PDB file of C-alpha atoms in Angstrom:
ATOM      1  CA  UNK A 251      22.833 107.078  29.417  1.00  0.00           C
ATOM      2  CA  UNK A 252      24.171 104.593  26.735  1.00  0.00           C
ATOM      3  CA  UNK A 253      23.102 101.095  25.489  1.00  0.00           C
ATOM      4  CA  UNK A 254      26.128  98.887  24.422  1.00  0.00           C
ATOM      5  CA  UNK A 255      25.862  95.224  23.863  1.00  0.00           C
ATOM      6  CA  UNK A 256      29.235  93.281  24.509  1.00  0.00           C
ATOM      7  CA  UNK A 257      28.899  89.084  23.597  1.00  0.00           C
ATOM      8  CA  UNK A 258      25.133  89.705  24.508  1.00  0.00           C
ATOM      9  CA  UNK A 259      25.561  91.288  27.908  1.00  0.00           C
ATOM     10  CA  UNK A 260      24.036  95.133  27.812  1.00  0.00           C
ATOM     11  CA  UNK A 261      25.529  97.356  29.579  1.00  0.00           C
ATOM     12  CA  UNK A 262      24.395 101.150  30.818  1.00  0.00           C
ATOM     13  CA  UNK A 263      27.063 103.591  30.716  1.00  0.00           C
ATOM     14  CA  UNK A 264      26.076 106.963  32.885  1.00  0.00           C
ATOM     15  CA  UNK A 265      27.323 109.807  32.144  1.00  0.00           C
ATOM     16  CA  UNK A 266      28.331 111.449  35.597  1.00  0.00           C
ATOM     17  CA  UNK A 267      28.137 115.062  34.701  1.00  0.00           C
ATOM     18  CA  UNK A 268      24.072 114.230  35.215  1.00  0.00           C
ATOM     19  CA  UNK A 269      24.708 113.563  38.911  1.00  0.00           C
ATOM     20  CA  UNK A 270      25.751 115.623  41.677  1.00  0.00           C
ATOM     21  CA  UNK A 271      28.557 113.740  43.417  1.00  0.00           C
ATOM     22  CA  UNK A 272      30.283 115.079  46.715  1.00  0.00           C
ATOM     23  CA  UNK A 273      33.316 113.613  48.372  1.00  0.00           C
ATOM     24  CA  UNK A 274      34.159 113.756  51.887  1.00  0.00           C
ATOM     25  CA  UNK A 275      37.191 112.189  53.362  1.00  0.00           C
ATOM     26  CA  UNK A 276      38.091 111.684  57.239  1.00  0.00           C
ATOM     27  CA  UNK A 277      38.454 115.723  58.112  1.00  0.00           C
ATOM     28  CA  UNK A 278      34.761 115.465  57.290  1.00  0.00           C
ATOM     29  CA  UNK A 279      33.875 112.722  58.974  1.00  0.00           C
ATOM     30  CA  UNK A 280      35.719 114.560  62.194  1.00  0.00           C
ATOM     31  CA  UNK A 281      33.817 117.443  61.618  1.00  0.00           C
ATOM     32  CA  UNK A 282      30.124 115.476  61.580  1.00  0.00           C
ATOM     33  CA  UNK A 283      27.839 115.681  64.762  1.00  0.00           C
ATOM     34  CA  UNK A 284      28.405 112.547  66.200  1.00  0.00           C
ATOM     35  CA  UNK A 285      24.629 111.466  65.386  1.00  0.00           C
ATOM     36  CA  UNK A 286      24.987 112.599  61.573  1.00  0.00           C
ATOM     37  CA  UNK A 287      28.222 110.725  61.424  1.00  0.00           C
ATOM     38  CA  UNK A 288      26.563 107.521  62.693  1.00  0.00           C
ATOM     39  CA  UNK A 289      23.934 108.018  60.604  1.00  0.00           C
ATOM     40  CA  UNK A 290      26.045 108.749  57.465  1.00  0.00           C
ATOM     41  CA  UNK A 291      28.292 106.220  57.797  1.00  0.00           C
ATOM     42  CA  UNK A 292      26.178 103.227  58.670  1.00  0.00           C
ATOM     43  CA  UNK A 293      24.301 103.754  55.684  1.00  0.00           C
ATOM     44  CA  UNK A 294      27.329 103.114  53.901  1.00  0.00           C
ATOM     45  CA  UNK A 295      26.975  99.151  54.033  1.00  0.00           C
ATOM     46  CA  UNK A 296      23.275  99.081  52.521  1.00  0.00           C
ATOM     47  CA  UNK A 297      20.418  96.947  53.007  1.00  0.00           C
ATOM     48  CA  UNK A 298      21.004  95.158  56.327  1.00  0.00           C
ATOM     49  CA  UNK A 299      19.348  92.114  58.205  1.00  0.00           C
ATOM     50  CA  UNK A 300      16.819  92.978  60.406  1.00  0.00           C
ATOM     51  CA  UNK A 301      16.693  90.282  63.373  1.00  0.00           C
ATOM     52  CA  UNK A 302      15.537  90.238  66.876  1.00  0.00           C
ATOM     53  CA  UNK A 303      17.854  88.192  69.224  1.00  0.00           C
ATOM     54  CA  UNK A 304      15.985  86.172  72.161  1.00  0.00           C
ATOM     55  CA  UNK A 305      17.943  85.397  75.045  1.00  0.00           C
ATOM     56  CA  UNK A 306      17.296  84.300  79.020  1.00  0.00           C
ATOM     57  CA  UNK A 307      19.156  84.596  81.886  1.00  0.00           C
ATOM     58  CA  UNK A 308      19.696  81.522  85.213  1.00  0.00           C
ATOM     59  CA  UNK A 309      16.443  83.016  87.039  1.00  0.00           C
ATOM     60  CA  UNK A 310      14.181  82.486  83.607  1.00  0.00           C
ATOM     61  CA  UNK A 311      14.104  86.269  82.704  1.00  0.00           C
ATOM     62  CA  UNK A 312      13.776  86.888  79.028  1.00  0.00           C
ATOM     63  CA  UNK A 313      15.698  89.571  76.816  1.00  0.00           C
ATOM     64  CA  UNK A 314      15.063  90.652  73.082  1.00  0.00           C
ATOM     65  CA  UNK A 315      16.930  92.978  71.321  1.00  0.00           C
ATOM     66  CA  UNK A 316      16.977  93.937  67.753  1.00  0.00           C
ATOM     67  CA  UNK A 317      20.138  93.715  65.488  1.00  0.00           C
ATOM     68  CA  UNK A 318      21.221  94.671  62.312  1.00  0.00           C
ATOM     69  CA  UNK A 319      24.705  93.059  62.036  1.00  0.00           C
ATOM     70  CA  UNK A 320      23.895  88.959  61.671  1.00  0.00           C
ATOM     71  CA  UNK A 321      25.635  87.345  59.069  1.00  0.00           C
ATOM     72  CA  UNK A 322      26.274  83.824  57.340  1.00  0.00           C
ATOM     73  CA  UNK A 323      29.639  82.509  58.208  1.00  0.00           C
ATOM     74  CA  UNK A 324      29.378  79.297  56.616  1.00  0.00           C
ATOM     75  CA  UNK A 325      26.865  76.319  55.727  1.00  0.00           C
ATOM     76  CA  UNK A 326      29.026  72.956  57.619  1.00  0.00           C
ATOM     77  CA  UNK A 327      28.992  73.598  59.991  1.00  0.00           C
ATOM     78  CA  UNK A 328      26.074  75.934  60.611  1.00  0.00           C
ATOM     79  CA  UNK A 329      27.906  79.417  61.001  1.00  0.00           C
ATOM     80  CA  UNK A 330      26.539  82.715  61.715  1.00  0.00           C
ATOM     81  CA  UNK A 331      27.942  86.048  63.581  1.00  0.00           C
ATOM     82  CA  UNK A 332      27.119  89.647  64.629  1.00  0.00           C
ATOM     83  CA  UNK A 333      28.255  92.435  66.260  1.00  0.00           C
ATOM     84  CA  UNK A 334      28.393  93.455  69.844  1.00  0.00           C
ATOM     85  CA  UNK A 335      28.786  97.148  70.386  1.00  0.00           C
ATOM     86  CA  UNK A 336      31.355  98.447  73.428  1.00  0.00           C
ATOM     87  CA  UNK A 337      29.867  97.740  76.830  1.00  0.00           C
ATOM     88  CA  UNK A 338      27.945 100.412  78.079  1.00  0.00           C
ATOM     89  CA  UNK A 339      27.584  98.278  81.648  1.00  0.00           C
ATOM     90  CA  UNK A 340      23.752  96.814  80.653  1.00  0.00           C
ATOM     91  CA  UNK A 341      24.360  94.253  78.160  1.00  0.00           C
ATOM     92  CA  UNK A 342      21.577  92.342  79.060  1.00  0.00           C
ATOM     93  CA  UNK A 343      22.187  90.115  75.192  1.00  0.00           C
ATOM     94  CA  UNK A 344      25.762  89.634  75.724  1.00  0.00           C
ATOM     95  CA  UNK A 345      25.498  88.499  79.517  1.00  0.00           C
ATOM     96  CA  UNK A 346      22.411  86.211  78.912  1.00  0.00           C
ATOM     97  CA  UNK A 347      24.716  84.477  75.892  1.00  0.00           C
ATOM     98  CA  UNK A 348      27.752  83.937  77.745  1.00  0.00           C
ATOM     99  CA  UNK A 349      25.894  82.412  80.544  1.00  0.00           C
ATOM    100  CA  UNK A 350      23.084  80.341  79.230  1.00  0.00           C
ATOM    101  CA  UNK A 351      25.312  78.805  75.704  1.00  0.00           C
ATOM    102  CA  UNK A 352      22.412  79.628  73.806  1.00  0.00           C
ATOM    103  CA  UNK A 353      20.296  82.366  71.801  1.00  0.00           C
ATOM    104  CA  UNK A 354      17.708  82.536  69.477  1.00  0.00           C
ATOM    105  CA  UNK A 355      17.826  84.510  66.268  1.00  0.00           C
ATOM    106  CA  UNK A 356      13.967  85.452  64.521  1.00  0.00           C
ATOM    107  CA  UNK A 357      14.187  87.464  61.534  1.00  0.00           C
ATOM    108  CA  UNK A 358      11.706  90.608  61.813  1.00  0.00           C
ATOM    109  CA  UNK A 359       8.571  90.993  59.762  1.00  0.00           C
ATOM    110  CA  UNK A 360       6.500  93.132  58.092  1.00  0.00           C
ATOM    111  CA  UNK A 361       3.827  93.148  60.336  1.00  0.00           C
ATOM    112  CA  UNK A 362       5.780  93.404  63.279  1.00  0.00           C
ATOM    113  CA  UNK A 363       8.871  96.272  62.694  1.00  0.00           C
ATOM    114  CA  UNK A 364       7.609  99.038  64.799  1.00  0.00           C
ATOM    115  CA  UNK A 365       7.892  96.740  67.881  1.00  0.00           C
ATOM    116  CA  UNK A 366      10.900  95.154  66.744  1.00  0.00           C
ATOM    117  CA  UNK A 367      12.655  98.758  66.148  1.00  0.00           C
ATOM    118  CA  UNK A 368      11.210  99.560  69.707  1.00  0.00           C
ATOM    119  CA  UNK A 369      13.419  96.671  71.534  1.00  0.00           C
ATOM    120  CA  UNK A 370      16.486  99.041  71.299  1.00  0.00           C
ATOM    121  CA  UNK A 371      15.180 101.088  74.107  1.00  0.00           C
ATOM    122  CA  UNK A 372      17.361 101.245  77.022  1.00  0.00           C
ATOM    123  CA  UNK A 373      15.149  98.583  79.236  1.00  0.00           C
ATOM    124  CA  UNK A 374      15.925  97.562  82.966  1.00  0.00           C
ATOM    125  CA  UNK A 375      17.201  94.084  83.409  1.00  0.00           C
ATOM    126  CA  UNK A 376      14.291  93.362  84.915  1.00  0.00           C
ATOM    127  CA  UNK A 377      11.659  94.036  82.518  1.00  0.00           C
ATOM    128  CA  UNK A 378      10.776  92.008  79.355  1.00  0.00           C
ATOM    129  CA  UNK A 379      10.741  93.103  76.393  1.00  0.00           C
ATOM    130  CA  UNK A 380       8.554  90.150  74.922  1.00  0.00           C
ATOM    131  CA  UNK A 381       5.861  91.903  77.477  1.00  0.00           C
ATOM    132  CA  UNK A 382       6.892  95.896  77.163  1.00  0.00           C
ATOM    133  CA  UNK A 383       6.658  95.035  73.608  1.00  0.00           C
ATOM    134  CA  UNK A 384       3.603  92.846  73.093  1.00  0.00           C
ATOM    135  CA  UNK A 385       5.691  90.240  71.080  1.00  0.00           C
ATOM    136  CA  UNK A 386       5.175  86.410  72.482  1.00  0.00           C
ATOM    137  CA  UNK A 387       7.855  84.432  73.649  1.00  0.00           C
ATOM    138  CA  UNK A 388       8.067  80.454  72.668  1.00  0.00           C
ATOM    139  CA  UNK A 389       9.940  77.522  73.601  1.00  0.00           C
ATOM    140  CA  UNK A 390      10.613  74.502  72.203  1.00  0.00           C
ATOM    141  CA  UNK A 391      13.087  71.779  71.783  1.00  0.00           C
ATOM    142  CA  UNK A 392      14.469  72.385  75.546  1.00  0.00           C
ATOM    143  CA  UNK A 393      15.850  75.160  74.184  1.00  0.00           C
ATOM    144  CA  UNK A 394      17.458  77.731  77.108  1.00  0.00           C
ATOM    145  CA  UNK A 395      16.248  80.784  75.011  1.00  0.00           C
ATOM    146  CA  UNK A 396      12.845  82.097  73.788  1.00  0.00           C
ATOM    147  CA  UNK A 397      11.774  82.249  70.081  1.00  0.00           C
ATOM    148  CA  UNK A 398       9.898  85.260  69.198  1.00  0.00           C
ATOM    149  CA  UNK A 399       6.714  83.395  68.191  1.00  0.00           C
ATOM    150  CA  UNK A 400       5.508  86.038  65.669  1.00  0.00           C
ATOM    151  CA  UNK A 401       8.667  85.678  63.480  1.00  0.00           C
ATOM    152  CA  UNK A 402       7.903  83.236  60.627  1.00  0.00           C
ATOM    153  CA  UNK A 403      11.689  82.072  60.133  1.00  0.00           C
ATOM    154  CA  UNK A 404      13.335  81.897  63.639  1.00  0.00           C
ATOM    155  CA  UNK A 405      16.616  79.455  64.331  1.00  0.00           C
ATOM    156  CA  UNK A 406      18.435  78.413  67.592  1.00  0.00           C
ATOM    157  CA  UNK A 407      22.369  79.880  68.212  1.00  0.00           C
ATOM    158  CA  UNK A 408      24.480  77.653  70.374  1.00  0.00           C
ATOM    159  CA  UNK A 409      27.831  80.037  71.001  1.00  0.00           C
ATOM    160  CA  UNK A 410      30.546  79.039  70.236  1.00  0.00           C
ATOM    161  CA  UNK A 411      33.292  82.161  70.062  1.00  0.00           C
ATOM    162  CA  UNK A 412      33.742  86.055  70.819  1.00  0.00           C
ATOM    163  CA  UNK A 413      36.589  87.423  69.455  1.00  0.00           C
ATOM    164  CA  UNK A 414      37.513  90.613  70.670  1.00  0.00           C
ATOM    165  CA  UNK A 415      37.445  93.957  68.196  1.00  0.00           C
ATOM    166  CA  UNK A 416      40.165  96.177  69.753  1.00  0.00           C
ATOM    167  CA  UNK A 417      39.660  99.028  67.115  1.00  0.00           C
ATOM    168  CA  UNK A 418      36.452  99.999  69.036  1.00  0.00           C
ATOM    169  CA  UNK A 419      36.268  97.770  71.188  1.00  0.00           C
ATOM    170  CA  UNK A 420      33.402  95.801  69.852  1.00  0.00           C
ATOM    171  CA  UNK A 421      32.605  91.780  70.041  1.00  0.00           C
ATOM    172  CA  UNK A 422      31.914  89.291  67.170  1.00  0.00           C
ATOM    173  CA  UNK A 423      29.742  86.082  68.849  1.00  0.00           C
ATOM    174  CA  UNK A 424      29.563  83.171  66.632  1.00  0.00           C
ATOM    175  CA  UNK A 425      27.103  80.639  66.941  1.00  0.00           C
ATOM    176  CA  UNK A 426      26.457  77.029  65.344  1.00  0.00           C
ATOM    177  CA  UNK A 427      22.542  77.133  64.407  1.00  0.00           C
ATOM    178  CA  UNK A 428      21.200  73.939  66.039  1.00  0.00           C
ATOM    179  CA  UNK A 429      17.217  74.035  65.171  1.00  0.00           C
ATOM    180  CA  UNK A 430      15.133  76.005  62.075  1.00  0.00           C
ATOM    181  CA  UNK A 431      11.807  76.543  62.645  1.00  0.00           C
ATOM    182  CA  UNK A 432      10.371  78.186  59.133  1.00  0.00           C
ATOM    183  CA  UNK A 433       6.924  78.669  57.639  1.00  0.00           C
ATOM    184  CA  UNK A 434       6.984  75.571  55.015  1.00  0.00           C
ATOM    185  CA  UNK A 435       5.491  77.126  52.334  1.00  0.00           C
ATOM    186  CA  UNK A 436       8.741  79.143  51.428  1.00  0.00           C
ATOM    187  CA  UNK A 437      11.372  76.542  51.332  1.00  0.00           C
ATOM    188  CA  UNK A 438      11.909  75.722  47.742  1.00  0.00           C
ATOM    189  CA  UNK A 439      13.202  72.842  45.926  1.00  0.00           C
ATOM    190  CA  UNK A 440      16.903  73.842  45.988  1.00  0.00           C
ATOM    191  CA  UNK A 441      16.695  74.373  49.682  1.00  0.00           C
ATOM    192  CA  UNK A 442      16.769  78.292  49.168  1.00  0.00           C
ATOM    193  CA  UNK A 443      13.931  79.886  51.730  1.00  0.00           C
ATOM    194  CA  UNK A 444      11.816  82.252  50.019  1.00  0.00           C
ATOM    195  CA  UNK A 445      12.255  85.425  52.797  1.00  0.00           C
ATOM    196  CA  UNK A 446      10.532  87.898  50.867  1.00  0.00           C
ATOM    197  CA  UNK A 447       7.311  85.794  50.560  1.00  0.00           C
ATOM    198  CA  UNK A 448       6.951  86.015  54.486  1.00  0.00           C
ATOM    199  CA  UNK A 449       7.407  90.017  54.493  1.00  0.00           C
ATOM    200  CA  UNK A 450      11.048  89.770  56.019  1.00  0.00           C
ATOM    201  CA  UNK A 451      12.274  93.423  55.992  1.00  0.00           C
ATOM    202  CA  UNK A 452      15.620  94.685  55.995  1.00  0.00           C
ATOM    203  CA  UNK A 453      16.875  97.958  57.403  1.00  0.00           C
ATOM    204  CA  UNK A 454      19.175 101.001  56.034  1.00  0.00           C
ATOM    205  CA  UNK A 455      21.015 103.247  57.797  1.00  0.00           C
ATOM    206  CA  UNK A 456      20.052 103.268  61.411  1.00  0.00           C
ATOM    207  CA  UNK A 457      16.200 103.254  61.668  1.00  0.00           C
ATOM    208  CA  UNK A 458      15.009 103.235  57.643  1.00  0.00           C
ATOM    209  CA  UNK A 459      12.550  99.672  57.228  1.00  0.00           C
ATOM    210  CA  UNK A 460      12.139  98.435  53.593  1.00  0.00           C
ATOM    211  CA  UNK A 461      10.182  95.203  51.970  1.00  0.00           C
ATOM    212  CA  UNK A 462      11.782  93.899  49.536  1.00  0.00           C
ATOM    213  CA  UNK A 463      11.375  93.209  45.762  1.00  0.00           C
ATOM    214  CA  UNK A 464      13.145  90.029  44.172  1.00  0.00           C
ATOM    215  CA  UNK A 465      14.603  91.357  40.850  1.00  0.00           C
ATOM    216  CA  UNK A 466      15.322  87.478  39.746  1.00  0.00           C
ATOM    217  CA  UNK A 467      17.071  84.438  41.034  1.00  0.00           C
ATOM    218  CA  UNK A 468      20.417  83.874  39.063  1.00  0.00           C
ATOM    219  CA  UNK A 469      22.435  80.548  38.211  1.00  0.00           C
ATOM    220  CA  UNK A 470      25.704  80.009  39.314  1.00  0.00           C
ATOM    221  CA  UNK A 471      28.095  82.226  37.231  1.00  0.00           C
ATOM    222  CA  UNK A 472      30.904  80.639  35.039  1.00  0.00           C
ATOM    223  CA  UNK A 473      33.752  82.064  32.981  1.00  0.00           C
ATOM    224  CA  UNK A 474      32.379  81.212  29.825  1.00  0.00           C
ATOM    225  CA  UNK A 475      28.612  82.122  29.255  1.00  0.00           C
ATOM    226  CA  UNK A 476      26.481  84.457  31.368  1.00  0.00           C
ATOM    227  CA  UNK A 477      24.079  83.892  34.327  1.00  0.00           C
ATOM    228  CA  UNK A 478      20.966  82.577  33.457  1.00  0.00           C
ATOM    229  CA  UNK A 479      17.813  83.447  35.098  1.00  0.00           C
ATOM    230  CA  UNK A 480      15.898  80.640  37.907  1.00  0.00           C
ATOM    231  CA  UNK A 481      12.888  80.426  38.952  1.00  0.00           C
ATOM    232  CA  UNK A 482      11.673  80.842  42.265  1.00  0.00           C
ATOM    233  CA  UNK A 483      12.594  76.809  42.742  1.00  0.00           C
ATOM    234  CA  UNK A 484      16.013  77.009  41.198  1.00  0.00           C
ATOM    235  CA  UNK A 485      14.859  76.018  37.227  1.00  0.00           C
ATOM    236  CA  UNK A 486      16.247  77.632  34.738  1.00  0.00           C
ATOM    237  CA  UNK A 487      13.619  79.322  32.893  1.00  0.00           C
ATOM    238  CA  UNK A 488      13.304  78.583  29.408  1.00  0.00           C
ATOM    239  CA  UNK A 489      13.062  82.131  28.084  1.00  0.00           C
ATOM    240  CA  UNK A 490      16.491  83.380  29.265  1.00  0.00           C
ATOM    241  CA  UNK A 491      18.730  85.404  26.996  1.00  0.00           C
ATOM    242  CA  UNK A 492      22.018  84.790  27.310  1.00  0.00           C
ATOM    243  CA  UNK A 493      25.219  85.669  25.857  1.00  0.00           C
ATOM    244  CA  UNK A 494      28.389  83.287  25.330  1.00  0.00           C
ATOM    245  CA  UNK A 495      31.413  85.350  25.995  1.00  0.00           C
ATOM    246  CA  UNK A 496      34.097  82.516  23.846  1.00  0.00           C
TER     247      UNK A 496
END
């Protein structure tokens, strides 16, 4: 590959004929298994939260079930959604949400993935999987949902919409976060929360775990000089090269 500095920024320029690309367009994806085709194409999105969702129904029974499909929908108010896949008629999650209000979402750990990645076993209603799983539920704040105590950052989901996904006939629940609980020591200055410092993994594809590895924090970027580089508390560190594009 080739350097080239433009205004300061480098830039790598590949050259293609060193990797082997292949194309596939929708006769393909027809043509998958239907396992290698979800496989395949949920890969396609990247890195993905990895969260387990704690829920309980009118009689006190608790549910937890692992997703890979929360994400932010806005800071004010507290906004966050994920995905619902088609009934299959034991959507233990769904039915706990819709009557209860409430949910807990506890992002998933290092030391705790295998049992985490286990929760998406088909269960009966009637069986925990806080106990099947040897993960501890918590309470607090009269909260009508259990926390997964083992999750360092965990946060309580009141829900407030399901829209409908007729394409394939999925659900997106929203929720307004009404209570953080989070390991102190990662919350920085700027309010950002430090997730790979409490082993928070993330997922690819359907059932690939990762830790993560912070390349750098970034400032916010402008039209007329270059991200420079923060530290883990949001200062910009002296020692940043830059490059003024004017």
């Amino acid at each position: 590959h080739l350097h080239l500095r433009i205004n300061g920024l480098i830039m790598l320029i590949f050259r293609e004929y060193h990797i082997n690309y292949t194309q596939y367009d929708r006769d393909d994806f027809s043509q998958m298994g239907s396992h290698y085709r979800a496989k395949f194409i949920n890969s396609l999105s990247g890195f993905k939260s990895v969260n387990l969702i704690g829920t309980q129904n009118l009689n006190g029974q608790s549910n937890v079930a692992i997703f890979s499909s929360v994400v932010h929908l806005g800071a004010s108010p507290a906004l966050v959604g994920f995905v619902m896949r088609p009934d299959n008629g034991s959507r233990h999650t769904l039915d706990n949400i819709i009557n209860a209000g409430h949910y807990t979402i506890n992002q998933v750990s290092a030391d705790f993935y295998r049992s985490a990645h286990q929760s998406s076993a088909s269960y009966k209603k009637d069986q925990s999987e806080f106990t099947e799983l040897g993960l501890s539920p918590y309470y607090a704040a009269n909260i009508k949902a259990p926390f997964v105590k083992e999750s360092r950052l965990k946060y309580a989901v009141q829900l407030k919409e399901i829209i409908q996904i007729p394409l394939n006939n999925t659900q997106f629940i929203i929720g307004e976060i009404t209570h953080v609980i989070c390991d102190s020591t990662v919350v920085k200055d700027d309010g950002y929360i430090d997730i790979e410092a409490i082993e928070t993994v993330t997922v690819s594809g359907l059932d690939s775990y990762h830790k993560s590895e912070r390349l750098t924090r970034l400032s916010h970027a402008n039209t007329d000089s270059l991200a420079k580089d923060l530290s883990i508390n949001g200062t910009v560190k002296q020692n940043t090269e830059t490059g003024n594009k004017n």
